[in-house]
Amino acid sequence: MLGIHAAGAYAGFSPLLTAALMLAAGVILTGGLHLDGVADTCDAFFSYQDRKRRHEILGDPRIGAFGVLGLLVLVLLKFAVLYEWAAAHADSWGWVIIIPFLSRSAMAVYFVITEPAKETGIAHFFRSRLNSSVLAGWTAGCLGAAVVLCGRYTGTVMLPLALAAVIAGAVLLFRFWSRRHFGGVTGDLCGAFIEGMEVLLWITVLSLS
């Protein structure tokens, strides 16, 4: 994404085209895996079925109406924030690196502090093979260092504090929500969390920049 930003600035691309290319790059680099998590999560949650049926929907490769709507809303929001950034703050290229890093680090914290929703799947596979305490320690340290670097990068204290508060609040709220409705964490929920977290962080940066 940083390469696309640099190429767009060199070629004189419009903010509209830059935002579209950056959005497409994110989809390609992740193989659409996180967006698949968004679609599956929306289909499962808005089915209003019991927990067992929701898990079955998460594992269904087909996409339903709520999954399509969820993807449309997410993609529109992500495109909008990237466009706003490209139009008004394109010189602040560091955010193209910082925000994806923060969102994935926040997901790691959510993953570590939330028990797996079932005894199969990606979440259970990794939880059974990872040292949770080590991962939590390293992730918390990296998040703290990233927030401090944000302060040095922006020359302000308010924005790093706001980012830290947004991350902490999102992790705790999503943990509560996923435990209540799914019984814990799954791979699809992790993907949905990353995508939603990125949008929240972009909105925070744009609001306070």
PDB file of C-alpha atoms in Angstrom:
ATOM      1  CA  MET A   1       0.000   0.000   0.000  1.00  0.00           C
ATOM      2  CA  LEU A   2       2.880   2.337   0.742  1.00  0.00           C
ATOM      3  CA  GLY A   3       4.286   1.615  -2.720  1.00  0.00           C
ATOM      4  CA  ILE A   4       0.959   2.502  -4.315  1.00  0.00           C
ATOM      5  CA  HIS A   5       0.851   5.738  -2.349  1.00  0.00           C
ATOM      6  CA  ALA A   6       4.360   6.624  -3.501  1.00  0.00           C
ATOM      7  CA  ALA A   7       3.603   5.685  -7.119  1.00  0.00           C
ATOM      8  CA  GLY A   8       0.379   7.682  -7.032  1.00  0.00           C
ATOM      9  CA  ALA A   9       2.145  10.751  -5.698  1.00  0.00           C
ATOM     10  CA  TYR A  10       4.858  10.442  -8.349  1.00  0.00           C
ATOM     11  CA  ALA A  11       2.363   9.911 -11.190  1.00  0.00           C
ATOM     12  CA  GLY A  12      -0.012  12.593  -9.951  1.00  0.00           C
ATOM     13  CA  PHE A  13      -2.968  10.272  -9.358  1.00  0.00           C
ATOM     14  CA  SER A  14      -6.146  11.840  -8.022  1.00  0.00           C
ATOM     15  CA  PRO A  15      -7.179  11.079  -4.406  1.00  0.00           C
ATOM     16  CA  LEU A  16     -10.057   9.017  -5.808  1.00  0.00           C
ATOM     17  CA  LEU A  17      -7.777   6.737  -7.817  1.00  0.00           C
ATOM     18  CA  THR A  18      -5.200   6.524  -5.023  1.00  0.00           C
ATOM     19  CA  ALA A  19      -7.858   5.428  -2.526  1.00  0.00           C
ATOM     20  CA  ALA A  20      -9.264   2.830  -4.943  1.00  0.00           C
ATOM     21  CA  LEU A  21      -5.818   1.376  -5.664  1.00  0.00           C
ATOM     22  CA  MET A  22      -4.912   1.219  -1.975  1.00  0.00           C
ATOM     23  CA  LEU A  23      -8.187  -0.533  -1.182  1.00  0.00           C
ATOM     24  CA  ALA A  24      -7.611  -3.036  -3.980  1.00  0.00           C
ATOM     25  CA  ALA A  25      -4.040  -3.638  -2.803  1.00  0.00           C
ATOM     26  CA  GLY A  26      -5.235  -4.461   0.693  1.00  0.00           C
ATOM     27  CA  VAL A  27      -7.691  -7.021  -0.678  1.00  0.00           C
ATOM     28  CA  ILE A  28      -5.054  -8.619  -2.903  1.00  0.00           C
ATOM     29  CA  LEU A  29      -2.368  -8.771  -0.206  1.00  0.00           C
ATOM     30  CA  THR A  30      -4.696 -10.538   2.246  1.00  0.00           C
ATOM     31  CA  GLY A  31      -6.322 -12.730  -0.394  1.00  0.00           C
ATOM     32  CA  GLY A  32      -9.682 -11.370   0.693  1.00  0.00           C
ATOM     33  CA  LEU A  33      -9.411 -13.483   3.856  1.00  0.00           C
ATOM     34  CA  HIS A  34     -10.378 -10.691   6.243  1.00  0.00           C
ATOM     35  CA  LEU A  35     -13.312  -9.625   4.090  1.00  0.00           C
ATOM     36  CA  ASP A  36     -14.489 -13.226   4.067  1.00  0.00           C
ATOM     37  CA  GLY A  37     -14.472 -13.010   7.863  1.00  0.00           C
ATOM     38  CA  VAL A  38     -16.625  -9.883   7.709  1.00  0.00           C
ATOM     39  CA  ALA A  39     -19.160 -11.582   5.426  1.00  0.00           C
ATOM     40  CA  ASP A  40     -19.338 -14.787   7.475  1.00  0.00           C
ATOM     41  CA  THR A  41     -19.623 -12.870  10.754  1.00  0.00           C
ATOM     42  CA  CYS A  42     -22.488 -10.731   9.442  1.00  0.00           C
ATOM     43  CA  ASP A  43     -24.331 -13.755   8.048  1.00  0.00           C
ATOM     44  CA  ALA A  44     -23.951 -15.653  11.313  1.00  0.00           C
ATOM     45  CA  PHE A  45     -24.810 -12.839  13.695  1.00  0.00           C
ATOM     46  CA  PHE A  46     -27.799 -11.475  11.804  1.00  0.00           C
ATOM     47  CA  SER A  47     -29.247 -14.955  11.345  1.00  0.00           C
ATOM     48  CA  TYR A  48     -30.462 -14.637  14.981  1.00  0.00           C
ATOM     49  CA  GLN A  49     -30.044 -18.391  15.378  1.00  0.00           C
ATOM     50  CA  ASP A  50     -28.635 -20.271  18.343  1.00  0.00           C
ATOM     51  CA  ARG A  51     -24.878 -20.527  18.877  1.00  0.00           C
ATOM     52  CA  LYS A  52     -24.534 -23.928  17.222  1.00  0.00           C
ATOM     53  CA  ARG A  53     -26.258 -22.717  14.062  1.00  0.00           C
ATOM     54  CA  ARG A  54     -24.119 -19.571  14.020  1.00  0.00           C
ATOM     55  CA  HIS A  55     -20.980 -21.704  14.039  1.00  0.00           C
ATOM     56  CA  GLU A  56     -22.361 -23.698  11.117  1.00  0.00           C
ATOM     57  CA  ILE A  57     -22.977 -20.479   9.188  1.00  0.00           C
ATOM     58  CA  LEU A  58     -19.418 -19.305   9.903  1.00  0.00           C
ATOM     59  CA  GLY A  59     -18.157 -22.496   8.285  1.00  0.00           C
ATOM     60  CA  ASP A  60     -20.456 -22.252   5.262  1.00  0.00           C
ATOM     61  CA  PRO A  61     -18.500 -21.110   2.155  1.00  0.00           C
ATOM     62  CA  ARG A  62     -21.610 -19.522   0.674  1.00  0.00           C
ATOM     63  CA  ILE A  63     -22.429 -15.870   1.312  1.00  0.00           C
ATOM     64  CA  GLY A  64     -25.868 -14.604   2.249  1.00  0.00           C
ATOM     65  CA  ALA A  65     -27.676 -11.281   2.047  1.00  0.00           C
ATOM     66  CA  PHE A  66     -26.338  -9.986   5.360  1.00  0.00           C
ATOM     67  CA  GLY A  67     -22.812 -10.924   4.344  1.00  0.00           C
ATOM     68  CA  VAL A  68     -23.147  -8.914   1.146  1.00  0.00           C
ATOM     69  CA  LEU A  69     -24.565  -5.927   3.032  1.00  0.00           C
ATOM     70  CA  GLY A  70     -21.798  -6.116   5.613  1.00  0.00           C
ATOM     71  CA  LEU A  71     -19.142  -6.167   2.900  1.00  0.00           C
ATOM     72  CA  LEU A  72     -20.731  -3.211   1.105  1.00  0.00           C
ATOM     73  CA  VAL A  73     -20.821  -1.108   4.267  1.00  0.00           C
ATOM     74  CA  LEU A  74     -17.240  -2.030   5.220  1.00  0.00           C
ATOM     75  CA  VAL A  75     -15.803  -1.402   1.756  1.00  0.00           C
ATOM     76  CA  LEU A  76     -17.634   1.913   1.411  1.00  0.00           C
ATOM     77  CA  LEU A  77     -16.400   3.097   4.808  1.00  0.00           C
ATOM     78  CA  LYS A  78     -12.850   1.998   4.086  1.00  0.00           C
ATOM     79  CA  PHE A  79     -12.854   3.660   0.680  1.00  0.00           C
ATOM     80  CA  ALA A  80     -14.267   6.856   2.197  1.00  0.00           C
ATOM     81  CA  VAL A  81     -11.588   7.144   4.891  1.00  0.00           C
ATOM     82  CA  LEU A  82      -8.788   6.360   2.428  1.00  0.00           C
ATOM     83  CA  TYR A  83     -10.145   8.997   0.068  1.00  0.00           C
ATOM     84  CA  GLU A  84     -10.349  11.580   2.857  1.00  0.00           C
ATOM     85  CA  TRP A  85      -6.776  10.806   3.835  1.00  0.00           C
ATOM     86  CA  ALA A  86      -5.498  10.910   0.242  1.00  0.00           C
ATOM     87  CA  ALA A  87      -7.298  14.208  -0.367  1.00  0.00           C
ATOM     88  CA  ALA A  88      -6.187  16.069   2.742  1.00  0.00           C
ATOM     89  CA  HIS A  89      -3.282  14.247   4.407  1.00  0.00           C
ATOM     90  CA  ALA A  90      -1.464  12.369   1.634  1.00  0.00           C
ATOM     91  CA  ASP A  91       1.879  13.715   2.855  1.00  0.00           C
ATOM     92  CA  SER A  92       1.407  11.844   6.164  1.00  0.00           C
ATOM     93  CA  TRP A  93       2.473   8.571   4.537  1.00  0.00           C
ATOM     94  CA  GLY A  94       3.459   6.972   7.848  1.00  0.00           C
ATOM     95  CA  TRP A  95      -0.178   6.173   8.651  1.00  0.00           C
ATOM     96  CA  VAL A  96      -0.259   3.721   5.755  1.00  0.00           C
ATOM     97  CA  ILE A  97       2.137   1.581   7.819  1.00  0.00           C
ATOM     98  CA  ILE A  98       1.022   2.464  11.346  1.00  0.00           C
ATOM     99  CA  ILE A  99      -2.703   1.774  11.054  1.00  0.00           C
ATOM    100  CA  PRO A 100      -2.465  -1.762   9.580  1.00  0.00           C
ATOM    101  CA  PHE A 101       0.177  -2.567  12.206  1.00  0.00           C
ATOM    102  CA  LEU A 102      -1.987  -1.293  15.064  1.00  0.00           C
ATOM    103  CA  SER A 103      -5.089  -3.130  13.841  1.00  0.00           C
ATOM    104  CA  ARG A 104      -3.276  -6.461  13.589  1.00  0.00           C
ATOM    105  CA  SER A 105      -1.571  -5.993  16.933  1.00  0.00           C
ATOM    106  CA  ALA A 106      -4.942  -5.226  18.523  1.00  0.00           C
ATOM    107  CA  MET A 107      -6.318  -8.402  16.946  1.00  0.00           C
ATOM    108  CA  ALA A 108      -3.466 -10.392  18.507  1.00  0.00           C
ATOM    109  CA  VAL A 109      -4.408  -9.044  21.940  1.00  0.00           C
ATOM    110  CA  TYR A 110      -8.081  -9.891  21.362  1.00  0.00           C
ATOM    111  CA  PHE A 111      -7.085 -13.363  20.170  1.00  0.00           C
ATOM    112  CA  VAL A 112      -4.923 -14.065  23.212  1.00  0.00           C
ATOM    113  CA  ILE A 113      -7.401 -12.905  25.859  1.00  0.00           C
ATOM    114  CA  THR A 114     -10.431 -14.655  24.318  1.00  0.00           C
ATOM    115  CA  GLU A 115     -10.976 -18.389  24.503  1.00  0.00           C
ATOM    116  CA  PRO A 116     -11.671 -20.294  21.248  1.00  0.00           C
ATOM    117  CA  ALA A 117     -15.358 -20.604  20.423  1.00  0.00           C
ATOM    118  CA  LYS A 118     -15.001 -24.238  19.362  1.00  0.00           C
ATOM    119  CA  GLU A 119     -12.524 -27.094  19.453  1.00  0.00           C
ATOM    120  CA  THR A 120     -11.842 -26.976  15.720  1.00  0.00           C
ATOM    121  CA  GLY A 121     -10.850 -24.289  13.231  1.00  0.00           C
ATOM    122  CA  ILE A 122      -7.995 -21.831  12.785  1.00  0.00           C
ATOM    123  CA  ALA A 123      -8.401 -20.089  16.147  1.00  0.00           C
ATOM    124  CA  HIS A 124      -8.259 -23.347  18.111  1.00  0.00           C
ATOM    125  CA  PHE A 125      -5.322 -24.602  16.011  1.00  0.00           C
ATOM    126  CA  PHE A 126      -3.147 -21.568  16.755  1.00  0.00           C
ATOM    127  CA  ARG A 127      -4.197 -21.232  20.401  1.00  0.00           C
ATOM    128  CA  SER A 128      -3.165 -24.824  21.039  1.00  0.00           C
ATOM    129  CA  ARG A 129       0.313 -24.190  19.606  1.00  0.00           C
ATOM    130  CA  LEU A 130       1.136 -20.688  20.800  1.00  0.00           C
ATOM    131  CA  ASN A 131       2.472 -19.529  24.141  1.00  0.00           C
ATOM    132  CA  SER A 132      -0.258 -17.034  24.987  1.00  0.00           C
ATOM    133  CA  SER A 133       1.647 -15.208  27.712  1.00  0.00           C
ATOM    134  CA  VAL A 134       4.697 -14.635  25.485  1.00  0.00           C
ATOM    135  CA  LEU A 135       2.532 -13.489  22.566  1.00  0.00           C
ATOM    136  CA  ALA A 136       0.553 -11.158  24.827  1.00  0.00           C
ATOM    137  CA  GLY A 137       3.724  -9.645  26.264  1.00  0.00           C
ATOM    138  CA  TRP A 138       5.370  -9.030  22.910  1.00  0.00           C
ATOM    139  CA  THR A 139       2.170  -7.658  21.392  1.00  0.00           C
ATOM    140  CA  ALA A 140       1.513  -5.293  24.296  1.00  0.00           C
ATOM    141  CA  GLY A 141       5.106  -4.066  24.086  1.00  0.00           C
ATOM    142  CA  CYS A 142       4.862  -3.496  20.338  1.00  0.00           C
ATOM    143  CA  LEU A 143       1.552  -1.677  20.728  1.00  0.00           C
ATOM    144  CA  GLY A 144       2.989   0.567  23.407  1.00  0.00           C
ATOM    145  CA  ALA A 145       6.053   1.348  21.291  1.00  0.00           C
ATOM    146  CA  ALA A 146       3.864   2.065  18.260  1.00  0.00           C
ATOM    147  CA  VAL A 147       1.679   4.467  20.236  1.00  0.00           C
ATOM    148  CA  VAL A 148       4.772   6.302  21.509  1.00  0.00           C
ATOM    149  CA  LEU A 149       6.121   6.524  17.950  1.00  0.00           C
ATOM    150  CA  CYS A 150       2.767   7.938  16.853  1.00  0.00           C
ATOM    151  CA  GLY A 151       3.274  10.712  19.372  1.00  0.00           C
ATOM    152  CA  ARG A 152       6.733  11.501  18.047  1.00  0.00           C
ATOM    153  CA  TYR A 153       5.477  11.269  14.455  1.00  0.00           C
ATOM    154  CA  THR A 154       2.597  13.679  15.016  1.00  0.00           C
ATOM    155  CA  GLY A 155       4.195  15.860  17.680  1.00  0.00           C
ATOM    156  CA  THR A 156       1.097  15.650  19.860  1.00  0.00           C
ATOM    157  CA  VAL A 157      -0.089  13.668  22.864  1.00  0.00           C
ATOM    158  CA  MET A 158      -3.826  13.738  22.175  1.00  0.00           C
ATOM    159  CA  LEU A 159      -3.816  11.526  19.076  1.00  0.00           C
ATOM    160  CA  PRO A 160      -1.716   8.671  20.559  1.00  0.00           C
ATOM    161  CA  LEU A 161      -3.888   8.668  23.682  1.00  0.00           C
ATOM    162  CA  ALA A 162      -7.020   8.582  21.535  1.00  0.00           C
ATOM    163  CA  LEU A 163      -5.638   5.681  19.481  1.00  0.00           C
ATOM    164  CA  ALA A 164      -4.765   3.769  22.646  1.00  0.00           C
ATOM    165  CA  ALA A 165      -8.259   4.360  24.050  1.00  0.00           C
ATOM    166  CA  VAL A 166      -9.938   3.271  20.800  1.00  0.00           C
ATOM    167  CA  ILE A 167      -7.847   0.097  20.649  1.00  0.00           C
ATOM    168  CA  ALA A 168      -8.476  -0.815  24.294  1.00  0.00           C
ATOM    169  CA  GLY A 169     -12.199  -0.109  24.032  1.00  0.00           C
ATOM    170  CA  ALA A 170     -12.592  -2.027  20.763  1.00  0.00           C
ATOM    171  CA  VAL A 171     -10.727  -5.078  22.080  1.00  0.00           C
ATOM    172  CA  LEU A 172     -12.788  -5.274  25.269  1.00  0.00           C
ATOM    173  CA  LEU A 173     -16.130  -4.625  23.568  1.00  0.00           C
ATOM    174  CA  PHE A 174     -15.480  -7.094  20.743  1.00  0.00           C
ATOM    175  CA  ARG A 175     -14.321  -9.711  23.252  1.00  0.00           C
ATOM    176  CA  PHE A 176     -17.538  -9.294  25.234  1.00  0.00           C
ATOM    177  CA  TRP A 177     -19.642  -9.393  22.070  1.00  0.00           C
ATOM    178  CA  SER A 178     -17.954 -12.439  20.566  1.00  0.00           C
ATOM    179  CA  ARG A 179     -18.102 -14.407  23.829  1.00  0.00           C
ATOM    180  CA  ARG A 180     -21.774 -13.607  24.250  1.00  0.00           C
ATOM    181  CA  HIS A 181     -22.886 -14.445  20.726  1.00  0.00           C
ATOM    182  CA  PHE A 182     -20.314 -17.016  19.570  1.00  0.00           C
ATOM    183  CA  GLY A 183     -18.785 -18.387  22.747  1.00  0.00           C
ATOM    184  CA  GLY A 184     -15.319 -17.020  22.009  1.00  0.00           C
ATOM    185  CA  VAL A 185     -12.942 -16.249  19.186  1.00  0.00           C
ATOM    186  CA  THR A 186     -12.864 -17.778  15.691  1.00  0.00           C
ATOM    187  CA  GLY A 187     -10.772 -17.115  12.604  1.00  0.00           C
ATOM    188  CA  ASP A 188     -13.648 -15.293  10.936  1.00  0.00           C
ATOM    189  CA  LEU A 189     -14.128 -13.024  13.943  1.00  0.00           C
ATOM    190  CA  CYS A 190     -10.417 -12.170  13.883  1.00  0.00           C
ATOM    191  CA  GLY A 191     -10.673 -11.154  10.232  1.00  0.00           C
ATOM    192  CA  ALA A 192     -13.748  -9.051  10.901  1.00  0.00           C
ATOM    193  CA  PHE A 193     -12.016  -7.397  13.858  1.00  0.00           C
ATOM    194  CA  ILE A 194      -8.996  -6.378  11.761  1.00  0.00           C
ATOM    195  CA  GLU A 195     -11.146  -4.762   9.084  1.00  0.00           C
ATOM    196  CA  GLY A 196     -13.357  -2.925  11.556  1.00  0.00           C
ATOM    197  CA  MET A 197     -10.365  -1.833  13.631  1.00  0.00           C
ATOM    198  CA  GLU A 198      -8.674  -0.300  10.591  1.00  0.00           C
ATOM    199  CA  VAL A 199     -11.742   1.785   9.815  1.00  0.00           C
ATOM    200  CA  LEU A 200     -12.012   2.948  13.446  1.00  0.00           C
ATOM    201  CA  LEU A 201      -8.347   3.931  13.543  1.00  0.00           C
ATOM    202  CA  TRP A 202      -8.549   5.823  10.249  1.00  0.00           C
ATOM    203  CA  ILE A 203     -11.606   7.718  11.500  1.00  0.00           C
ATOM    204  CA  THR A 204      -9.753   8.574  14.728  1.00  0.00           C
ATOM    205  CA  VAL A 205      -6.709   9.841  12.844  1.00  0.00           C
ATOM    206  CA  LEU A 206      -8.776  11.878  10.399  1.00  0.00           C
ATOM    207  CA  SER A 207     -10.873  13.378  13.205  1.00  0.00           C
ATOM    208  CA  LEU A 208      -7.898  14.533  15.262  1.00  0.00           C
ATOM    209  CA  SER A 209      -5.372  15.410  12.557  1.00  0.00           C
TER     210      SER A 209
END
